[in-house]
Short mmCIF file of C-alpha atoms and ligand atoms in Angstrom, two decimals:
data_model
loop_
_atom_site.label_atom_id
_atom_site.label_comp_id
_atom_site.label_asym_id
_atom_site.label_seq_id
_atom_site.Cartn_x
_atom_site.Cartn_y
_atom_site.Cartn_z
CA UNK A 1 18.14 -45.97 36.94
CA UNK A 2 14.88 -44.20 37.68
CA UNK A 3 12.01 -45.34 35.53
CA UNK A 4 10.54 -42.40 33.66
CA UNK A 5 7.02 -43.76 33.50
CA UNK A 6 5.15 -45.81 36.08
CA UNK A 7 1.48 -46.46 36.58
CA UNK A 8 0.13 -43.97 39.10
CA UNK A 9 -2.31 -46.63 40.25
CA UNK A 10 0.40 -49.09 41.28
CA UNK A 11 0.83 -49.70 44.96
CA UNK A 12 3.86 -47.97 46.39
CA UNK A 13 4.02 -45.27 43.68
CA UNK A 14 3.91 -41.88 45.35
CA UNK A 15 2.17 -39.17 43.31
CA UNK A 16 2.37 -35.38 43.75
CA UNK A 17 -1.38 -35.01 43.47
CA UNK A 18 -4.37 -37.29 42.98
CA UNK A 19 -4.22 -39.21 39.70
CA UNK A 20 -6.92 -38.41 37.13
CA UNK A 21 -10.14 -40.29 37.70
CA UNK A 22 -11.84 -41.96 34.78
CA UNK A 23 -15.61 -41.69 34.35
CA UNK A 24 -17.79 -44.79 34.49
CA UNK A 25 -21.00 -45.21 32.51
CA UNK A 26 -24.06 -47.18 33.68
CA UNK A 27 -24.89 -50.42 31.85
CA UNK A 28 -28.53 -51.52 31.49
CA UNK A 29 -29.25 -54.52 33.73
CA UNK A 30 -25.82 -54.52 35.40
CA UNK A 31 -24.62 -53.31 38.78
CA UNK A 32 -21.11 -52.92 37.39
CA UNK A 33 -20.29 -49.81 35.38
CA UNK A 34 -18.30 -49.33 32.16
CA UNK A 35 -15.07 -47.40 32.86
CA UNK A 36 -14.17 -45.03 30.02
CA UNK A 37 -10.62 -45.19 28.63
CA UNK A 38 -10.67 -43.18 25.37
CA UNK A 39 -13.26 -41.42 23.23
CA UNK A 40 -12.94 -41.67 19.46
CA UNK A 41 -15.33 -39.74 17.20
CA UNK A 42 -16.08 -40.32 13.52
CA UNK A 43 -16.44 -37.28 11.26
CA UNK A 44 -19.01 -37.03 8.45
CA UNK A 45 -20.64 -40.42 8.69
CA UNK A 46 -24.05 -39.41 7.30
CA UNK A 47 -24.09 -38.10 3.72
CA UNK A 48 -26.82 -35.51 4.42
CA UNK A 49 -24.86 -34.05 7.36
CA UNK A 50 -21.65 -33.82 5.29
CA UNK A 51 -23.66 -31.92 2.68
CA UNK A 52 -24.99 -29.41 5.22
CA UNK A 53 -21.39 -28.85 6.40
CA UNK A 54 -20.43 -28.02 2.82
CA UNK A 55 -18.29 -31.10 2.22
CA UNK A 56 -18.61 -34.51 0.60
CA UNK A 57 -18.30 -37.80 2.45
CA UNK A 58 -14.97 -39.46 1.70
CA UNK A 59 -16.01 -42.97 0.76
CA UNK A 60 -12.40 -44.13 0.65
CA UNK A 61 -11.98 -44.05 4.42
CA UNK A 62 -13.60 -42.66 7.55
CA UNK A 63 -11.71 -40.04 9.58
CA UNK A 64 -11.52 -39.47 13.31
CA UNK A 65 -10.88 -37.04 16.12
CA UNK A 66 -10.65 -37.72 19.84
CA UNK A 67 -12.03 -36.33 23.07
CA UNK A 68 -10.49 -36.87 26.49
CA UNK A 69 -12.24 -39.40 28.73
CA UNK A 70 -12.82 -36.52 31.16
CA UNK A 71 -15.12 -34.90 28.57
CA UNK A 72 -17.81 -37.45 29.49
CA UNK A 73 -20.95 -36.10 31.08
CA UNK A 74 -23.94 -38.14 32.15
CA UNK A 75 -27.24 -37.85 30.33
CA UNK A 76 -29.73 -35.81 32.33
CA UNK A 77 -27.10 -33.27 33.36
CA UNK A 78 -27.22 -29.52 33.07
CA UNK A 79 -24.01 -28.16 31.55
CA UNK A 80 -22.83 -24.55 31.43
CA UNK A 81 -22.80 -22.77 28.07
CA UNK A 82 -19.08 -23.22 27.31
CA UNK A 83 -16.53 -20.43 27.12
CA UNK A 84 -14.99 -19.33 23.82
CA UNK A 85 -17.99 -19.92 21.59
CA UNK A 86 -21.13 -18.18 20.41
CA UNK A 87 -22.27 -21.11 18.25
CA UNK A 88 -22.66 -24.14 20.54
CA UNK A 89 -24.12 -27.12 18.63
CA UNK A 90 -25.72 -30.48 19.42
CA UNK A 91 -24.83 -33.60 17.41
CA UNK A 92 -26.97 -36.68 18.14
CA UNK A 93 -24.93 -39.89 17.80
CA UNK A 94 -24.87 -43.66 18.23
CA UNK A 95 -22.00 -44.58 20.57
CA UNK A 96 -20.14 -47.90 20.35
CA UNK A 97 -18.68 -49.34 23.57
CA UNK A 98 -15.70 -51.66 22.99
CA UNK A 99 -15.56 -54.73 25.25
CA UNK A 100 -12.59 -56.74 23.94
CA UNK A 101 -9.05 -55.87 22.87
CA UNK A 102 -8.76 -55.80 19.06
CA UNK A 103 -6.04 -54.82 16.62
CA UNK A 104 -6.32 -55.15 12.82
CA UNK A 105 -9.72 -56.75 13.35
CA UNK A 106 -11.60 -58.74 10.72
CA UNK A 107 -15.31 -57.99 10.40
CA UNK A 108 -16.12 -60.93 12.69
CA UNK A 109 -13.56 -59.83 15.28
CA UNK A 110 -14.84 -56.27 15.10
CA UNK A 111 -18.40 -57.42 15.70
CA UNK A 112 -17.34 -59.56 18.66
CA UNK A 113 -15.45 -56.59 20.15
CA UNK A 114 -18.58 -54.43 20.40
CA UNK A 115 -19.84 -54.75 23.99
CA UNK A 116 -22.80 -52.46 23.49
CA UNK A 117 -24.31 -49.21 22.31
CA UNK A 118 -25.50 -45.96 23.86
CA UNK A 119 -27.18 -42.74 22.78
CA UNK A 120 -24.80 -39.78 22.98
CA UNK A 121 -24.28 -36.14 22.10
CA UNK A 122 -21.06 -34.81 20.55
CA UNK A 123 -21.40 -31.22 21.79
CA UNK A 124 -19.41 -28.85 19.58
CA UNK A 125 -18.14 -25.27 19.55
CA UNK A 126 -19.05 -25.00 15.87
CA UNK A 127 -17.47 -21.59 15.30
CA UNK A 128 -14.11 -22.79 16.61
CA UNK A 129 -14.32 -26.08 14.70
CA UNK A 130 -15.05 -24.34 11.40
CA UNK A 131 -12.33 -21.74 11.99
CA UNK A 132 -9.83 -24.56 12.61
CA UNK A 133 -11.07 -26.45 9.55
CA UNK A 134 -10.65 -23.36 7.35
CA UNK A 135 -7.08 -22.88 8.59
CA UNK A 136 -6.32 -26.62 8.32
CA UNK A 137 -5.64 -26.78 12.04
CA UNK A 138 -6.67 -29.46 14.56
CA UNK A 139 -10.25 -29.43 15.86
CA UNK A 140 -9.51 -29.74 19.58
CA UNK A 141 -10.85 -26.35 20.68
CA UNK A 142 -14.07 -27.01 18.80
CA UNK A 143 -14.55 -30.60 19.88
CA UNK A 144 -12.47 -31.65 22.87
CA UNK A 145 -13.53 -29.72 25.95
CA UNK A 146 -15.07 -30.45 29.34
CA UNK A 147 -18.60 -31.93 29.37
CA UNK A 148 -18.74 -32.19 25.58
CA UNK A 149 -19.33 -35.95 25.37
CA UNK A 150 -22.80 -36.68 26.73
CA UNK A 151 -23.80 -40.32 27.16
CA UNK A 152 -26.80 -42.30 28.39
CA UNK A 153 -26.59 -45.85 29.77
CA UNK A 154 -25.06 -48.60 27.62
CA UNK A 155 -27.23 -51.45 26.26
CA UNK A 156 -25.48 -54.75 25.54
CA UNK A 157 -25.15 -55.62 21.84
CA UNK A 158 -27.30 -58.73 22.11
CA UNK A 159 -30.28 -56.66 23.32
CA UNK A 160 -29.90 -54.13 20.49
CA UNK A 161 -29.86 -56.50 17.52
CA UNK A 162 -28.69 -55.64 14.02
CA UNK A 163 -27.86 -51.98 13.49
CA UNK A 164 -29.87 -50.40 10.66
CA UNK A 165 -33.63 -50.07 11.08
CA UNK A 166 -33.44 -48.00 14.29
CA UNK A 167 -34.63 -44.40 14.11
CA UNK A 168 -32.17 -41.81 15.48
CA UNK A 169 -33.64 -38.41 16.27
CA UNK A 170 -33.20 -35.33 18.43
CA UNK A 171 -35.43 -32.51 19.58
CA UNK A 172 -34.74 -29.16 21.22
CA UNK A 173 -37.59 -27.81 23.34
CA UNK A 174 -39.88 -30.46 21.82
CA UNK A 175 -39.13 -29.48 18.20
CA UNK A 176 -37.54 -32.26 16.12
CA UNK A 177 -34.23 -31.13 14.58
CA UNK A 178 -32.52 -34.35 13.52
CA UNK A 179 -34.37 -37.41 12.21
CA UNK A 180 -32.73 -40.32 10.42
CA UNK A 181 -32.12 -44.07 10.65
CA UNK A 182 -28.96 -45.95 11.54
CA UNK A 183 -29.11 -47.49 8.06
CA UNK A 184 -28.08 -44.00 6.85
CA UNK A 185 -24.62 -44.43 8.45
CA UNK A 186 -21.99 -44.35 5.70
CA UNK A 187 -19.71 -46.60 7.77
CA UNK A 188 -21.42 -49.22 9.93
CA UNK A 189 -20.24 -49.89 13.50
CA UNK A 190 -18.46 -53.09 12.39
CA UNK A 191 -16.72 -51.25 9.53
CA UNK A 192 -15.67 -48.44 11.89
CA UNK A 193 -14.22 -50.81 14.50
CA UNK A 194 -12.39 -52.82 11.83
CA UNK A 195 -10.96 -49.66 10.23
CA UNK A 196 -10.03 -47.86 13.46
CA UNK A 197 -8.30 -51.02 14.75
CA UNK A 198 -5.82 -50.78 11.89
CA UNK A 199 -4.41 -47.71 13.64
CA UNK A 200 -5.10 -48.28 17.34
CA UNK A 201 -5.04 -51.14 19.81
CA UNK A 202 -8.70 -50.80 20.73
CA UNK A 203 -9.44 -51.95 24.26
CA UNK A 204 -12.32 -52.32 26.70
CA UNK A 205 -13.27 -48.83 27.86
CA UNK A 206 -12.90 -47.25 24.41
CA UNK A 207 -16.01 -45.43 23.18
CA UNK A 208 -16.61 -44.50 19.56
CA UNK A 209 -19.08 -41.71 18.69
CA UNK A 210 -20.19 -42.67 15.20
CA UNK A 211 -21.13 -39.30 13.69
CA UNK A 212 -24.33 -37.28 13.41
CA UNK A 213 -27.21 -37.08 10.92
CA UNK A 214 -28.25 -33.85 9.19
CA UNK A 215 -29.99 -31.11 11.15
CA UNK A 216 -27.29 -29.94 13.56
CA UNK A 217 -27.86 -26.55 15.07
CA UNK A 218 -27.15 -24.12 17.88
CA UNK A 219 -28.53 -24.17 21.40
CA UNK A 220 -28.79 -21.36 23.93
CA UNK A 221 -29.06 -21.13 27.69
CA UNK A 222 -32.28 -22.73 28.91
CA UNK A 223 -32.63 -25.18 26.00
CA UNK A 224 -33.58 -28.79 26.70
CA UNK A 225 -32.12 -31.39 24.34
CA UNK A 226 -33.73 -34.81 24.01
CA UNK A 227 -32.25 -37.51 21.77
CA UNK A 228 -33.42 -41.04 21.08
CA UNK A 229 -32.33 -44.15 19.23
CA UNK A 230 -34.83 -47.03 19.09
CA UNK A 231 -33.96 -49.65 21.70
CA UNK A 232 -31.58 -47.43 23.72
CA UNK A 233 -32.03 -45.22 26.77
CA UNK A 234 -32.70 -41.61 25.61
CA UNK A 235 -30.05 -38.97 26.12
CA UNK A 236 -31.01 -35.58 27.54
CA UNK A 237 -29.14 -32.37 28.32
CA UNK A 238 -30.05 -28.95 29.70
CA UNK A 239 -28.00 -25.91 28.67
CA UNK A 240 -27.18 -23.72 31.65
CA UNK A 241 -25.78 -20.21 31.93
CA UNK A 242 -22.33 -19.09 30.76
CA UNK A 243 -19.44 -20.68 32.68
MN1 LIG B 301 -19.93 -35.68 15.77
#
């Protein structure tokens, strides 16, 4: 019997074309990089942002969407203004990097599974996301597209300390647009990892974008985005011409 599914990376497995390559993210103070497996994103995790989107935070449970690993783009890049949108938005976010396999994690297990944190941008085709939302359709066209998951280098958890007091902010062309603190997160990183691990076997290489504070907005060609979270490497992005 022919096996239907094999690992394309296994020796001796012939493939019709090159297998997809996974991006790797730099880690502060390490030569080795962090290979990205999956990208989970949390929706509406700051009350003030939920309000500006015209919805309430659901305090019963967080909700999620995903981006493909290939959506990763390195901080400092210039990306084209994406096709299919005329309302391309920044969302400044704290990113969790998972470093241990966890399933149905307790709070302690969830905490131990967090390898580190990075500053990231969940770039969004807002018009397509809102259209999908209104029609109760999936958000993929609005959220999951090439070069939409921007990330700076990862700092190990031990160097970051307790999550809460850090300021998270973003400017476009030097004008501050988002300004909050990680204490404003509705669901903390530990709570998110514990909750998400009820539904997925989280594994090293999984990133979780934890949601954005209030102040999201559109960018245009030529804009320079600069985002910071205290204690982490800043994330920057330049918006290029139409693709
Ligand atoms: Mn987001």
